[in-house]
CSV table of C-alpha atoms in Angstrom, one decimal:
chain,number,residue,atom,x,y,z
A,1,UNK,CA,4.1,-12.5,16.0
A,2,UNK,CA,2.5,-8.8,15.9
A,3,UNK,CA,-0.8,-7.8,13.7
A,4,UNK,CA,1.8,-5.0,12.9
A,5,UNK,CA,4.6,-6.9,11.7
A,6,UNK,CA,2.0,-8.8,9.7
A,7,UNK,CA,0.6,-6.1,8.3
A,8,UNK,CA,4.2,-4.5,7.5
A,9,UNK,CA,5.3,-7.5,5.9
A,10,UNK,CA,2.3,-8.3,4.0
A,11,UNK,CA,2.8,-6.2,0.8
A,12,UNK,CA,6.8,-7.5,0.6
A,13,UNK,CA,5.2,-10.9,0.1
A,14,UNK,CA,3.0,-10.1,-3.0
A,15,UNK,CA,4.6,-11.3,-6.0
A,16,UNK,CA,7.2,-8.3,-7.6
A,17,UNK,CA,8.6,-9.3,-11.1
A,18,UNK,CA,11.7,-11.4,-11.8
A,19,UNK,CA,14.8,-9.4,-12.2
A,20,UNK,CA,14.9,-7.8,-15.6
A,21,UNK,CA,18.0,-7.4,-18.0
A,22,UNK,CA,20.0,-4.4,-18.4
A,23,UNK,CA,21.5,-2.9,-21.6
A,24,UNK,CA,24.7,-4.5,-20.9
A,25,UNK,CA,23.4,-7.5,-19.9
A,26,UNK,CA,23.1,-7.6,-15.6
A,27,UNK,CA,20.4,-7.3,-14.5
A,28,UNK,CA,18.8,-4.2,-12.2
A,29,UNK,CA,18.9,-5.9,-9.1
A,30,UNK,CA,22.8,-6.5,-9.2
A,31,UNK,CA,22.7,-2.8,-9.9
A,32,UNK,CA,20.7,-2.1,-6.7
A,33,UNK,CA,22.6,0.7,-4.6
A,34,UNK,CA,21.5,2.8,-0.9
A,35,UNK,CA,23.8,5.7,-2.1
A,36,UNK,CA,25.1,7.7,0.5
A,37,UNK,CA,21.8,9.2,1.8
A,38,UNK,CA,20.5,6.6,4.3
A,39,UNK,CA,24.0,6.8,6.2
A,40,UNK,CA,23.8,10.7,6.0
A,41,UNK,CA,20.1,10.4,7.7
A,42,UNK,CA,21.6,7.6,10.1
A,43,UNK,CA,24.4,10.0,11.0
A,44,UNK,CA,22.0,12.7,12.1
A,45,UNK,CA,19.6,10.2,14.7
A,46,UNK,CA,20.1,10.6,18.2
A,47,UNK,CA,21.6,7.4,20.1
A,48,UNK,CA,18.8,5.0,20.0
A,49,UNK,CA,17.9,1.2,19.9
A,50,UNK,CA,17.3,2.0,16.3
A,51,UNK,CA,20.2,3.5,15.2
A,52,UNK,CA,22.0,0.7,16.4
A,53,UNK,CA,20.1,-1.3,14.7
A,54,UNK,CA,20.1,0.8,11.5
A,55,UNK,CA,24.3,1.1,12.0
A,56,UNK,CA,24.3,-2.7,12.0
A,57,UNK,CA,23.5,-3.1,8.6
A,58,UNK,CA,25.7,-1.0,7.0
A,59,UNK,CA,27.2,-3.7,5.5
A,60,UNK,CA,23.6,-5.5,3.9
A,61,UNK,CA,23.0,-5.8,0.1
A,62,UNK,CA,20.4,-4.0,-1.2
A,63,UNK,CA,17.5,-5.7,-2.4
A,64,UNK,CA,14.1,-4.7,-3.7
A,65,UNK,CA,11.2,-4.4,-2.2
A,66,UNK,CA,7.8,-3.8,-2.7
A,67,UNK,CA,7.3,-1.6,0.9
A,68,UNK,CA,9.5,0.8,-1.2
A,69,UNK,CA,7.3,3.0,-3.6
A,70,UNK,CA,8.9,5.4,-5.9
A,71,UNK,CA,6.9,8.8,-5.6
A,72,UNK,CA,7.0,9.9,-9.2
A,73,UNK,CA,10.3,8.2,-9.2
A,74,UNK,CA,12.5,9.8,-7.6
A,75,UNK,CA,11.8,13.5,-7.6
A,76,UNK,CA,13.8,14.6,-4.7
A,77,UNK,CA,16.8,15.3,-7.6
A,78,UNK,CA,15.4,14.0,-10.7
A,79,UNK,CA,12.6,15.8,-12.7
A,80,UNK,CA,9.4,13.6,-11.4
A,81,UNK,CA,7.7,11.3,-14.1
A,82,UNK,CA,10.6,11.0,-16.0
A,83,UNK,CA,12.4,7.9,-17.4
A,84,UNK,CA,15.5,8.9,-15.5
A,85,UNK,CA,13.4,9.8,-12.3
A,86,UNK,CA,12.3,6.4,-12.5
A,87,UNK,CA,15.4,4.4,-13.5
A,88,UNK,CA,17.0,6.1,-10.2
A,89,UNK,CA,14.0,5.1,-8.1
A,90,UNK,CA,14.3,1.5,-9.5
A,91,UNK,CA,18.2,1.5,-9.0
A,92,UNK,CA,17.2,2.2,-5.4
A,93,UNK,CA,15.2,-0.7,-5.0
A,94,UNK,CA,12.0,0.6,-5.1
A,95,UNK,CA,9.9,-2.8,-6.1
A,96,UNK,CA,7.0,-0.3,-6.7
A,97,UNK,CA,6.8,2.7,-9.2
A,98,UNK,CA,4.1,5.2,-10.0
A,99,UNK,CA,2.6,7.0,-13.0
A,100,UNK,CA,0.1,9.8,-12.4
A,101,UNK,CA,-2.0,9.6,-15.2
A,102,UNK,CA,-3.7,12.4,-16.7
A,103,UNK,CA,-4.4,13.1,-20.9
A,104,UNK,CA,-4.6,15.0,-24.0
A,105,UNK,CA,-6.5,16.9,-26.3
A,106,UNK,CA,-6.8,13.6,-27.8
A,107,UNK,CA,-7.3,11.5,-25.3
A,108,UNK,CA,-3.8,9.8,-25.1
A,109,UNK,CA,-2.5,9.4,-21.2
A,110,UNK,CA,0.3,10.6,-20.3
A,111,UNK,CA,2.5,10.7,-17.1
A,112,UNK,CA,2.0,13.9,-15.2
A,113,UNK,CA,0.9,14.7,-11.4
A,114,UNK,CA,-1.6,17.1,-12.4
A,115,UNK,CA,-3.9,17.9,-15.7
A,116,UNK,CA,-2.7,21.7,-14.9
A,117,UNK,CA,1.2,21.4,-13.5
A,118,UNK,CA,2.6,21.8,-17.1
A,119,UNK,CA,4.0,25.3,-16.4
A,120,UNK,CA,6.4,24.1,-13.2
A,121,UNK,CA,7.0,20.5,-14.6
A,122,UNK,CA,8.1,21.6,-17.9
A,123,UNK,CA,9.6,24.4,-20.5
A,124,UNK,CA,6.1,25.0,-21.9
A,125,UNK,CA,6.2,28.6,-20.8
A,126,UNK,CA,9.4,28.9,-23.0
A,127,UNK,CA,8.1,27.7,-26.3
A,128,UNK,CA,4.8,28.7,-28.8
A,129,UNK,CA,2.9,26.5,-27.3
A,130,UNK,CA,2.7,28.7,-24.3
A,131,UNK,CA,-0.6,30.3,-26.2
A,132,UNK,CA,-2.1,27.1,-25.2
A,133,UNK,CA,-2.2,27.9,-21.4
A,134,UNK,CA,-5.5,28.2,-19.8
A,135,UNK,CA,-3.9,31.3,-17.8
A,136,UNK,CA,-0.9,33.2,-20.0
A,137,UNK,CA,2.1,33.7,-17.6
A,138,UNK,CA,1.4,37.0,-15.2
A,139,UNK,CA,4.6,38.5,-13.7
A,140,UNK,CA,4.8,39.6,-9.8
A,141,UNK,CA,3.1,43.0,-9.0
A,142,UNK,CA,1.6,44.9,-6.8
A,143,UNK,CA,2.1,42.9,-4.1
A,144,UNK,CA,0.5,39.6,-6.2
A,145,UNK,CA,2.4,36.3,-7.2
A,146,UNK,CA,3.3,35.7,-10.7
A,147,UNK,CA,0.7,33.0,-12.0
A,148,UNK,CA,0.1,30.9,-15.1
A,149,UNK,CA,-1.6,27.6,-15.9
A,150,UNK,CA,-1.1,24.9,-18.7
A,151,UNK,CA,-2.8,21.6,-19.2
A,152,UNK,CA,-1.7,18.6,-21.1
A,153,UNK,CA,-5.9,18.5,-22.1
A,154,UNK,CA,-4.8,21.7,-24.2
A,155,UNK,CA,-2.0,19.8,-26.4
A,156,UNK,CA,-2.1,16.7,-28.3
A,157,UNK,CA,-0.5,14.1,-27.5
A,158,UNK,CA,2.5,14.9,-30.4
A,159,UNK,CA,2.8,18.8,-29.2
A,160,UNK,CA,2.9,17.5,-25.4
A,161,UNK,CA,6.3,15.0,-27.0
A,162,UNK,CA,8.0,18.5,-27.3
A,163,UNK,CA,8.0,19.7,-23.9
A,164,UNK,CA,11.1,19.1,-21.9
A,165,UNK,CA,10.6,18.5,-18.0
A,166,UNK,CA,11.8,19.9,-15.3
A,167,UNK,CA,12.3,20.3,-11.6
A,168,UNK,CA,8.2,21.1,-10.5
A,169,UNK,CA,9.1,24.6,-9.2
A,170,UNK,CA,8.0,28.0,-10.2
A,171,UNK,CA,9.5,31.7,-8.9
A,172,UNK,CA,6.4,33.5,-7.5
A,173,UNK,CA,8.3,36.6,-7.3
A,174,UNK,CA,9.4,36.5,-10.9
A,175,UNK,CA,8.6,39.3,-13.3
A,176,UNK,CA,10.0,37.2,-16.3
A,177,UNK,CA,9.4,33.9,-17.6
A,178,UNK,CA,12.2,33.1,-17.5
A,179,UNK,CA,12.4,33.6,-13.7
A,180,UNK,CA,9.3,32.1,-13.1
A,181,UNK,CA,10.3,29.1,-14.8
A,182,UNK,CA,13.2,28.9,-11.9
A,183,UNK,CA,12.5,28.4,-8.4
A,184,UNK,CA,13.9,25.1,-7.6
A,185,UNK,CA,14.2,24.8,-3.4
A,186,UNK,CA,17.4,24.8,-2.5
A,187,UNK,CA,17.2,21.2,-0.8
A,188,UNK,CA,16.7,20.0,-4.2
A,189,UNK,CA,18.9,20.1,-7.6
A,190,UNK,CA,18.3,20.9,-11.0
A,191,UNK,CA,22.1,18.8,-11.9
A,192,UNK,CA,19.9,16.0,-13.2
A,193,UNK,CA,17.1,18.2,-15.4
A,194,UNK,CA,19.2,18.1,-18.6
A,195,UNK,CA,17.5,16.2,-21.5
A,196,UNK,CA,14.9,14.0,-19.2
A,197,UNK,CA,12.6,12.5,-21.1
A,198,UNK,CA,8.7,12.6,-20.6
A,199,UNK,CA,6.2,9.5,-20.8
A,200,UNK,CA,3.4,8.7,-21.8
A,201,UNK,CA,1.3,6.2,-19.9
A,202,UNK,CA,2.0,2.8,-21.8
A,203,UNK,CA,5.7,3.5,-21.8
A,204,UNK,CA,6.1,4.0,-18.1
A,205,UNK,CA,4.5,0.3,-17.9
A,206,UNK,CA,6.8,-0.9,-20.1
A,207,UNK,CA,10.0,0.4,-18.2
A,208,UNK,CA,8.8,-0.7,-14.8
A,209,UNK,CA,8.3,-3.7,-16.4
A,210,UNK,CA,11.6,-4.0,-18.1
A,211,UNK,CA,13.1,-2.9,-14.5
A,212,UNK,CA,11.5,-5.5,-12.7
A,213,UNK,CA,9.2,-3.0,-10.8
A,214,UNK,CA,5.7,-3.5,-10.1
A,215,UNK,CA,2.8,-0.4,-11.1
A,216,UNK,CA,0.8,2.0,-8.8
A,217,UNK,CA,-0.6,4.4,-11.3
A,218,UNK,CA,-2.8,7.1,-10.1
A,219,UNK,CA,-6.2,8.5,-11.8
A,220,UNK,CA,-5.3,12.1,-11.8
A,221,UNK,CA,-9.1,14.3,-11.3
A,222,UNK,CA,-9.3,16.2,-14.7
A,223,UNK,CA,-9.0,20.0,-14.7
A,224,UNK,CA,-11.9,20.0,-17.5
A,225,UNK,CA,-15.3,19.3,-17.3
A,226,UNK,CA,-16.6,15.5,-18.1
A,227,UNK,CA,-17.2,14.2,-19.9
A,228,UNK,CA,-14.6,16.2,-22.7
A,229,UNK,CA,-16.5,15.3,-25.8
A,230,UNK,CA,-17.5,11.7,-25.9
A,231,UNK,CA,-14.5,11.3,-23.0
A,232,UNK,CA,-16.3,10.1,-19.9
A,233,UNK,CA,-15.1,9.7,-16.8
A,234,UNK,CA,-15.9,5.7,-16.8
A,235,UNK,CA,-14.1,5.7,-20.2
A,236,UNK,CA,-11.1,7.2,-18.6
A,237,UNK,CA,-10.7,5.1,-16.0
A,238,UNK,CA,-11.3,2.0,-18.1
A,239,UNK,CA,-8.7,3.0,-20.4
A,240,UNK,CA,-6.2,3.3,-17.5
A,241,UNK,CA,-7.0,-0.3,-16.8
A,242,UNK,CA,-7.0,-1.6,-20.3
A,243,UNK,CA,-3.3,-0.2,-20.9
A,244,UNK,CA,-2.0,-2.9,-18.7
A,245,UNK,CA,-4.1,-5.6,-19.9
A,246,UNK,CA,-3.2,-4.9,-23.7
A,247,UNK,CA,0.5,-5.1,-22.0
A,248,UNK,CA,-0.1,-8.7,-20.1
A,249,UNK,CA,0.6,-7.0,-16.9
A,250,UNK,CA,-0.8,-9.6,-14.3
A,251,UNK,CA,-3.2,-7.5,-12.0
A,252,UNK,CA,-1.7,-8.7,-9.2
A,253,UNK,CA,1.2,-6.7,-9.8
A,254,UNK,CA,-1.1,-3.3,-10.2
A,255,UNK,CA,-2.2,-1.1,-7.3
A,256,UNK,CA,-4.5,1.2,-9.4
A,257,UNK,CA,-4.9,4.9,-6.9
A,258,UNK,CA,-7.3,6.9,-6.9
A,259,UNK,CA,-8.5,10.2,-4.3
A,260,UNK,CA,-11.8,10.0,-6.4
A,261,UNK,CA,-13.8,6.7,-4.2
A,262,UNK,CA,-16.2,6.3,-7.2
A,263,UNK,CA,-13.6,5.5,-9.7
A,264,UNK,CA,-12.1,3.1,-7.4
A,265,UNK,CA,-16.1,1.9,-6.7
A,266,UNK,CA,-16.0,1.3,-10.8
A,267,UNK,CA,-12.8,-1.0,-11.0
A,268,UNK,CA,-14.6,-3.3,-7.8
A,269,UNK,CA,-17.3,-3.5,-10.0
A,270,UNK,CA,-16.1,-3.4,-13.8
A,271,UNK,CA,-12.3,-4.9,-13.5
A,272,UNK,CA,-12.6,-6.7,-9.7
A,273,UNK,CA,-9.0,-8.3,-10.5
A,274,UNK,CA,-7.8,-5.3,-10.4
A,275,UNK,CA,-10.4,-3.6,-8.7
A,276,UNK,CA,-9.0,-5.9,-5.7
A,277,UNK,CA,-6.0,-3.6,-5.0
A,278,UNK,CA,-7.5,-0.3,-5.8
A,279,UNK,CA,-5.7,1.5,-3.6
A,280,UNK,CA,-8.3,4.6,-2.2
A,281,UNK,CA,-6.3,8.2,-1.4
A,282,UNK,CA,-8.2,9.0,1.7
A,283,UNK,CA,-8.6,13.2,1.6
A,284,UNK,CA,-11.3,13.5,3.8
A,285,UNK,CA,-8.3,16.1,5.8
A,286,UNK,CA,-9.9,18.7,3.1
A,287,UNK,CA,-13.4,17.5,4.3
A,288,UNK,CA,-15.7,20.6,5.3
A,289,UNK,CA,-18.9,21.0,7.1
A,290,UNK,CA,-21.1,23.7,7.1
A,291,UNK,CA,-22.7,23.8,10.4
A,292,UNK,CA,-19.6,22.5,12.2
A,293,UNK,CA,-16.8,24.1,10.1
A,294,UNK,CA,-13.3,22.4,9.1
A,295,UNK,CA,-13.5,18.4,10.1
A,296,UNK,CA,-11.2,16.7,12.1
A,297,UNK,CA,-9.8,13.6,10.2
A,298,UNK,CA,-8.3,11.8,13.2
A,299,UNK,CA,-12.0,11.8,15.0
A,300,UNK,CA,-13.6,8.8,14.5
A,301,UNK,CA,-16.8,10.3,14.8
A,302,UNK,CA,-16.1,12.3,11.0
A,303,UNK,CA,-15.0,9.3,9.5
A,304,UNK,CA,-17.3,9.2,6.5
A,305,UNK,CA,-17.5,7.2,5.0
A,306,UNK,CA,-16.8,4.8,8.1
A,307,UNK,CA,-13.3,2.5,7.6
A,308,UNK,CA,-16.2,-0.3,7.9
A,309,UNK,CA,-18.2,0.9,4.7
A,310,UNK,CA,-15.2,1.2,3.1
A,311,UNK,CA,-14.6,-2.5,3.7
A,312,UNK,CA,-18.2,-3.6,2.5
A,313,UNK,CA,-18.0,-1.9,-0.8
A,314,UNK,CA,-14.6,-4.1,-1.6
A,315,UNK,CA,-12.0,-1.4,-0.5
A,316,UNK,CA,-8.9,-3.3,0.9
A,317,UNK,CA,-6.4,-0.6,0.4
A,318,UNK,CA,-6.1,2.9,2.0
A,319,UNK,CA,-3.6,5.6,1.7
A,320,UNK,CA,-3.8,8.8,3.6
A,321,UNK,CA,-1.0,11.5,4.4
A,322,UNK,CA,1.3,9.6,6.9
A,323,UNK,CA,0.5,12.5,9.2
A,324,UNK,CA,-3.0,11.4,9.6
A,325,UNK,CA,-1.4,8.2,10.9
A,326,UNK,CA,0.4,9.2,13.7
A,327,UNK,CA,0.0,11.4,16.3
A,328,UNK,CA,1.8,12.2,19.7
A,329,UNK,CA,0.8,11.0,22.9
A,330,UNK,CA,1.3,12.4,26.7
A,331,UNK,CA,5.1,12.1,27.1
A,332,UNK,CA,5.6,13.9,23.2
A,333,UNK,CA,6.4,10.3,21.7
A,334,UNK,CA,4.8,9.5,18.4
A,335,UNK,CA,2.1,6.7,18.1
A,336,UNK,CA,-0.6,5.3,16.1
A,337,UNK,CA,-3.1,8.0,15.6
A,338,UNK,CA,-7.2,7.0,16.2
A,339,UNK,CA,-7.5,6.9,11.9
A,340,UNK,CA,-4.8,4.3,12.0
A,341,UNK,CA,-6.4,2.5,14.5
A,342,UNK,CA,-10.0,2.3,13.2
A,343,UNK,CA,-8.1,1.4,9.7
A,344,UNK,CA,-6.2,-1.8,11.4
A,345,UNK,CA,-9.8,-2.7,13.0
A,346,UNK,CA,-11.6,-2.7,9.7
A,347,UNK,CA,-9.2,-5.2,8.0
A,348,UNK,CA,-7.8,-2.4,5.6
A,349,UNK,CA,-4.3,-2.2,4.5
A,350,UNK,CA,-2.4,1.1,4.4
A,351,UNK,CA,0.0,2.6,2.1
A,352,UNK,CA,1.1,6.5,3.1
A,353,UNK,CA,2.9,9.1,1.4
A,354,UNK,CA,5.6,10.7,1.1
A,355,UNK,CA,8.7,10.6,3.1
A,356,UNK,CA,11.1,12.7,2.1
A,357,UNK,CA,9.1,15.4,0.0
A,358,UNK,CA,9.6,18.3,2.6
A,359,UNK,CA,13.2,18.5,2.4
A,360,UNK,CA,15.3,19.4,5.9
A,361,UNK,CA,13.2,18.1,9.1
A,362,UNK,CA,15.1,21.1,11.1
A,363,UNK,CA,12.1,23.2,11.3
A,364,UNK,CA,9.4,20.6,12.0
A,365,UNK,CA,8.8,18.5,8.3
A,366,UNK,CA,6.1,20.7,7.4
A,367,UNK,CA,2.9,19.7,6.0
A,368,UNK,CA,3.8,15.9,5.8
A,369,UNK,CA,4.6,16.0,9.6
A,370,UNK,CA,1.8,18.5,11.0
A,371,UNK,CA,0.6,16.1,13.6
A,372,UNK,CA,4.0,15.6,15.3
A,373,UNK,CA,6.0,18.6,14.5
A,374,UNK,CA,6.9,18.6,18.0
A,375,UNK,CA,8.7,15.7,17.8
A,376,UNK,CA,10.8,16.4,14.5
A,377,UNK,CA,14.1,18.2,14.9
A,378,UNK,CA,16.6,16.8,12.7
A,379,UNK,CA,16.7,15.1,9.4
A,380,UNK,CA,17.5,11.5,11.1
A,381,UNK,CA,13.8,11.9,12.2
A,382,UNK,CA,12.8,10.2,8.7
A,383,UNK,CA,14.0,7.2,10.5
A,384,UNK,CA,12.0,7.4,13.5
A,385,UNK,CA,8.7,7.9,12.1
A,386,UNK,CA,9.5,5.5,9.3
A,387,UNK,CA,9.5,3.3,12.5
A,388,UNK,CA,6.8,4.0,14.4
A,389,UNK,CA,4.8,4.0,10.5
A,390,UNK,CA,5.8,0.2,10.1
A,391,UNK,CA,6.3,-1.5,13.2
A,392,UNK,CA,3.2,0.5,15.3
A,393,UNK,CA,0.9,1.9,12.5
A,394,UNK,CA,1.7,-1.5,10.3
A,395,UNK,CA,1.7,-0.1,6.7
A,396,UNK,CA,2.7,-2.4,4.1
A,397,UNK,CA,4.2,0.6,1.8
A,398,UNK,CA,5.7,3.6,2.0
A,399,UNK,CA,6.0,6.3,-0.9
A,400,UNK,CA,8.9,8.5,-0.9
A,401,UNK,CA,11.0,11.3,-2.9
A,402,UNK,CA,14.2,8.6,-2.4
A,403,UNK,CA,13.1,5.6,-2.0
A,404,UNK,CA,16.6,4.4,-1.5
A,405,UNK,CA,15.5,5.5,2.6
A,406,UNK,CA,12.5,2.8,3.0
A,407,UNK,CA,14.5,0.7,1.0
A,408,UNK,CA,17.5,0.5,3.5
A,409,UNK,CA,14.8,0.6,6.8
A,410,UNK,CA,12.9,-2.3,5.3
A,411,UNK,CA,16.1,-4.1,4.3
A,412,UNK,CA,18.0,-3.9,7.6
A,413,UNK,CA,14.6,-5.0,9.6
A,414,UNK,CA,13.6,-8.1,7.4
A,415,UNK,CA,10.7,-6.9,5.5
């Protein structure tokens, strides 16, 4: 048996909550379904050992899993950090969902990928409390984007209720607000963007709860200064933590993220039960020197701190950008990168993100795929590095835009 099918099975082991009840009295997982997208993405692989494979289970039940981690839910055609993002990500058998957390004027936390992401996430623009906006909505000119900026620090917790979501998309070409408030990619779909409903925090742990889903939230780095008042950043992190305990959520169901290493330093030492899965978001691929210039992240040699150190101060989960985790070797044929490798030799587990966020793989995958754009051509390439991600690399989850993908790879291989 192989470290890497260890390692890939080893988060499908941890415990995931029993199934949960429905409205009408099911229960989620009987309501589990792949949709048609994995067969569309099957469709589009070249002839391979793994397509056969992948063809063969055409036929399998879905079942939840905990390798499969809902990236804001399911924002690939739901509004992300929504209830109904989330219920889709769940009805794909995602066995892991996540809530960025962010919060208020008055300290409440609330579900939202960025402190500042108000004016492409929601209608904010459209309504009064636009005047709240750090930066008022400038139209196109001159050869300049239209820009704007809005934080959920600028509204209490009541005015931020008010907002309705959307697709996160803005129209830098716009000269009207309306306009600007537009610009979903075409790949996407605003048919699901009517009447979504926000959440706060405390509510997103008690749907994934009622779901049957287990909790990755992330600590979202403030766009104000801390502390804000009296709001430190060790009160904000606590209070993250303490939402789940006042909701007897076990913590061995709670992968707390953070890109920030010192608040993931404070749960080791303040909350170690949950401090235990503290999952660090390794960005050290916007690491900087000033003598030597931009840093590469897969040289071992700017690995700071080392994949060791991480180790001693209690880290046991990493997650970088699954491009920093692969890279291609002398035939063009992807492979674990050197950062994956010094990872798997320090004992940590790895989680990556996001399949399925850069829409058609036609024209290389984009950011997400930078490190082996040479090898992406077609849209049934999710598939293959979804492969070489578990089997070579051995992550134990994956975070995607449809999670209903991992779900059916991990599914059909046994996870």
């Amino acid at each position: 048996m192989t470290r890497a099918f260890l390692l890939g099975t080893a988060m499908l082991m941890l415990p995931v909550a029993a199934p949960a009840q429905s409205q009408d009295g099911g229960t989620y997982d009987e309501g589990l379904s792949y949709g048609p997208r994995p067969f569309f993405l099957i469709g589009k692989m070249a002839d391979s050992e793994l397509k056969s494979e992948l063809m063969s289970c055409m036929g399998q039940e879905p079942q939840r899993t905990a390798f499969s981690i809902g990236h804001r839910g399911a924002p690939l055609m739901f509004p992300e950090h929504t209830v109904e993002s989330n219920r889709a990500a769940a009805g794909q058998g995602a066995g892991i969902l996540e809530c960025d957390v962010t919060f208020t004027s008055d300290e409440e936390l609330v579900c939202r990928h960025a402190q500042n992401d108000l004016h492409t996430t929601t209608n904010i623009l459209l309504t009064d409390l636009a005047e709240t906006c750090t930066t008022p909505f400038t139209p196109a000119a001159d050869g300049e984007d239209a820009t704007a900026e809005c934080r959920t620090s600028e509204l209490t917790l009541e005015e931020f209720r008010t907002l309705e979501p959307k697709m996160d998309a803005a129209n830098a070409q716009a000269t009207t607000v309306e306009d600007y408030v537009g610009g979903t990619a075409d790949w996407r779909t605003d048919l699901y963007a009517n009447d979504a409903t926000l959440m706060t925090h405390a509510e997103s742990i008690a749907l994934f709860d009622q779901m049957g889903a287990d909790f990755t939230p992330e600590l979202k780095a403030p766009s104000v200064d801390m502390p804000m008042g009296e709001f430190t950043q060790e009160a904000y992190a606590q209070k993250m933590i303490d939402e789940y305990k006042d909701a007897d959520i076990d913590p061995s169901r709670v992968w707390p993220q953070s890109f920030n290493l010192s608040d993931i330093q404070y749960w080791i030492e303040n909350e170690p039960e949950f401090g235990a899965q503290a999952v660090y978001l390794d960005d050290r691929y916007e690491a900087f020197d000033e003598d030597e210039g931009e840093i590469d992240p897969m040289d071992a040699s700017t690995f700071m701190p080392t994949m060791a150190e991480l180790k001693e101060m209690g880290v046991n989960y990493i997650a970088p950008p699954l491009w920093m985790l692969v890279t291609l070797n002398e035939n063009g044929e992807m492979v674990p990168s050197v950062y994956a490798e010094e990872a798997a030799a320090a004992d940590l587990d790895i989680i990556t993100w996001t399949l399925e966020r850069s829409g058609p793989l036609a024209s290389g995958g984009g950011w997400y795929f930078q490190s082996v754009t040479d090898a992406i051509d077609t849209d049934g390439d999710y598939f293959e590095i979804l492969d070489v991600l578990a089997q070579d690399v051995g992550v134990v989850g994956v975070f995607s835009d449809w999670p209903a993908t991992v779900t059916y790879y991990a599914n059909c291989k046994g996870l």
